[in-house]
PDB file of C-alpha atoms in Angstrom:
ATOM      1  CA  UNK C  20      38.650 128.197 -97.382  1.00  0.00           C
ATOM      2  CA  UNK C  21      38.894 125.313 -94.836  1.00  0.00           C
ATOM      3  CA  UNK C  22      37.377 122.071 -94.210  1.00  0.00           C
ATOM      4  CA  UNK C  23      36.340 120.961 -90.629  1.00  0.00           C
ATOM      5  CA  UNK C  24      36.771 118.055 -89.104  1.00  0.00           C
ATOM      6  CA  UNK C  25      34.547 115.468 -87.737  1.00  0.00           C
ATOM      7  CA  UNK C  26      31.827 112.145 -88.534  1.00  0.00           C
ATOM      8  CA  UNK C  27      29.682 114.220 -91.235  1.00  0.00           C
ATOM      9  CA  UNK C  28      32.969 116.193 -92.937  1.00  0.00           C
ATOM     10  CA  UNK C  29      34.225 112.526 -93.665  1.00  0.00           C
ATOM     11  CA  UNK C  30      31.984 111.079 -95.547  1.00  0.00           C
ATOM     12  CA  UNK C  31      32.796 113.756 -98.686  1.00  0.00           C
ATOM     13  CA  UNK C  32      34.849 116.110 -99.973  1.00  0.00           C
ATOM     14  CA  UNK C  33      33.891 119.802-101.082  1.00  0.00           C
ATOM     15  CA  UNK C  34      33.695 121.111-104.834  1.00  0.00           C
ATOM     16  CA  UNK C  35      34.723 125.120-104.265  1.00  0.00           C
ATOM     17  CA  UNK C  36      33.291 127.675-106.674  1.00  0.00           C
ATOM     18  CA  UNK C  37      34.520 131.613-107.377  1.00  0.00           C
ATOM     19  CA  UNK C  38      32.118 132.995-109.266  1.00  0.00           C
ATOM     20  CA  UNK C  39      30.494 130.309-110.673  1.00  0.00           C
ATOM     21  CA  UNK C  40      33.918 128.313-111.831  1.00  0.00           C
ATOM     22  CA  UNK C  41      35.119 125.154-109.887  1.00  0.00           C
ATOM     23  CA  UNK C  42      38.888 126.030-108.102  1.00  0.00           C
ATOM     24  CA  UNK C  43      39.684 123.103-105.667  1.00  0.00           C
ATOM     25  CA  UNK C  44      37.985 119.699-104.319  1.00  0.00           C
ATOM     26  CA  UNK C  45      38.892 119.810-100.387  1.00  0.00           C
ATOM     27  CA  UNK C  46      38.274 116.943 -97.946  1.00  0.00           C
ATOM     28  CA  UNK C  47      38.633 117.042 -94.175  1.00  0.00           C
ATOM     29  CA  UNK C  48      40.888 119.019 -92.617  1.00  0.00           C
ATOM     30  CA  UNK C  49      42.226 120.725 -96.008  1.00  0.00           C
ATOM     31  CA  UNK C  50      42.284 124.014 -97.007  1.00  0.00           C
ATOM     32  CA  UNK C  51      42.883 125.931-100.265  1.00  0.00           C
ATOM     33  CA  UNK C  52      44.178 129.259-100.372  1.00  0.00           C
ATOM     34  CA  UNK C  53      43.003 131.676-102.958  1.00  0.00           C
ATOM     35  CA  UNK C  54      44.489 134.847-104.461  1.00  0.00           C
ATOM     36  CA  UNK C  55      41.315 137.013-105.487  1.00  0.00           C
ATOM     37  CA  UNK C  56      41.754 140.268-106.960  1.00  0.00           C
ATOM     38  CA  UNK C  57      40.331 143.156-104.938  1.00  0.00           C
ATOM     39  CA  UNK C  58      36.242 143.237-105.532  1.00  0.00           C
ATOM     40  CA  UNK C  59      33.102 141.455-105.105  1.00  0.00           C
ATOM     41  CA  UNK C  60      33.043 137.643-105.246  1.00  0.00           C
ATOM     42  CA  UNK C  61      31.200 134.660-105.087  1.00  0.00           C
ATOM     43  CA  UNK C  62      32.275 131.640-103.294  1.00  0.00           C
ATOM     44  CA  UNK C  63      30.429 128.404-103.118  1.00  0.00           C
ATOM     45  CA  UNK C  64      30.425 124.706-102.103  1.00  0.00           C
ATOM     46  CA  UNK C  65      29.172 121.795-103.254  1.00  0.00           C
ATOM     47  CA  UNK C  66      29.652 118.357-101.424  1.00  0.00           C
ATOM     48  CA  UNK C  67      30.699 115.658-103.402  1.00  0.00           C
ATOM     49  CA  UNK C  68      29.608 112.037-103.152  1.00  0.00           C
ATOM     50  CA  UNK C  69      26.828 110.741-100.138  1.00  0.00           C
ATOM     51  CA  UNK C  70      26.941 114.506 -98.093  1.00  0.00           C
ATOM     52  CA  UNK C  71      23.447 115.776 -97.746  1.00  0.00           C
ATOM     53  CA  UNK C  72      22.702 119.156 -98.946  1.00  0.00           C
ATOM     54  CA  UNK C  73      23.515 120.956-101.861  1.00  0.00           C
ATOM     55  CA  UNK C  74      25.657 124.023-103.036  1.00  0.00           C
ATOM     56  CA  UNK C  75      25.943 126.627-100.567  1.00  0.00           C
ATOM     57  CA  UNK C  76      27.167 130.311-101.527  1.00  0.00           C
ATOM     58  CA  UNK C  77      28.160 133.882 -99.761  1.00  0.00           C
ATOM     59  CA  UNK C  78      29.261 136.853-101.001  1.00  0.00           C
ATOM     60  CA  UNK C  79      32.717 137.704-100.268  1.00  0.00           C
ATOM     61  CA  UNK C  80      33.991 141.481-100.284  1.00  0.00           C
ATOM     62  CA  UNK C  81      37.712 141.286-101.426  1.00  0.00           C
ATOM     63  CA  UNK C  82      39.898 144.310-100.019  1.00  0.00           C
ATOM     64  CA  UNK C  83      43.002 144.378-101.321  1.00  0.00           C
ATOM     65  CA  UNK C  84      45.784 143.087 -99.119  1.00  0.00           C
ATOM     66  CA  UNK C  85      43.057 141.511 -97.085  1.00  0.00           C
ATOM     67  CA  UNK C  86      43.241 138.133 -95.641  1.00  0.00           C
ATOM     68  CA  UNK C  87      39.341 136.385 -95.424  1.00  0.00           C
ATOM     69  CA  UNK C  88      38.740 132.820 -94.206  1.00  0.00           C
ATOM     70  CA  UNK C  89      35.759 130.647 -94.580  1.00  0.00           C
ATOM     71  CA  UNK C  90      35.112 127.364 -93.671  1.00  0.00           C
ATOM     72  CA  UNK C  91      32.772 124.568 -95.142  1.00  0.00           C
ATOM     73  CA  UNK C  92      31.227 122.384 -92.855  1.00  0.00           C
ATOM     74  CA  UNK C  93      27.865 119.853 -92.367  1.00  0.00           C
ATOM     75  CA  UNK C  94      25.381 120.773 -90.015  1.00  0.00           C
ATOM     76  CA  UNK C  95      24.250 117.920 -87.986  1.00  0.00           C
ATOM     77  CA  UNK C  96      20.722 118.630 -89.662  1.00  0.00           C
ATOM     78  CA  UNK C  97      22.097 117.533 -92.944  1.00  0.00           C
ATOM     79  CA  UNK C  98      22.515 121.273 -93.803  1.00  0.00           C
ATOM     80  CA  UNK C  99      25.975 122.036 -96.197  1.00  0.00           C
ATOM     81  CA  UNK C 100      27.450 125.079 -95.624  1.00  0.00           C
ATOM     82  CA  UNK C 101      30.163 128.011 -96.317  1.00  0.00           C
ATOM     83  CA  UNK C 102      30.397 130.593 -93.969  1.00  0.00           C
ATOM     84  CA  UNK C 103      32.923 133.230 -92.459  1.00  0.00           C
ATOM     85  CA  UNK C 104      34.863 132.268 -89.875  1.00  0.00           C
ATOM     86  CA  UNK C 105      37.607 133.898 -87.312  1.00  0.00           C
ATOM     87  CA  UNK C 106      39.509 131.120 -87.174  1.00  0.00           C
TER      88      UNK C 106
END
């Protein structure tokens, strides 16, 4: 799970959920790399400090030996999000 970069993204950092439990705080340009087992999962994000928005979650499918990566970002309608990414 990555952080963007940018005006909004700096203003906060990002409080990352599995499943309900907090894992990692992330700020701009970090990442955190997670080890899930194999399964059904839910990630989320929650901005810390001024950041609009509130917690955001998907479902992630966990294959095993599977590499997913999602990013948390601020839309630039005050929207906080995680989502998939390619990249």
């Amino acid at each position: 799970i990555k952080r963007h970069t940018g005006v909004f993204e700096s203003m906060c950092s990002a409080k990352i959920y599995v499943d309900g439990l907090a894992v990692a705080d992330i700020s701009t340009s970090e990442k955190v790399t997670l080890y899930l087992p194999a399964g059904e999962h839910i990630l989320g994000a929650y901005p810390n400090g001024i950041c609009g928005g509130g917690l955001s979650e998907i479902a992630a499918s966990i294959k095993k030996s599977g590499t997913l990566v999602y990013c948390v970002s601020n839309g630039s309608a005050g929207d906080f999000k995680i989502q998939r990414t390619a990249m």
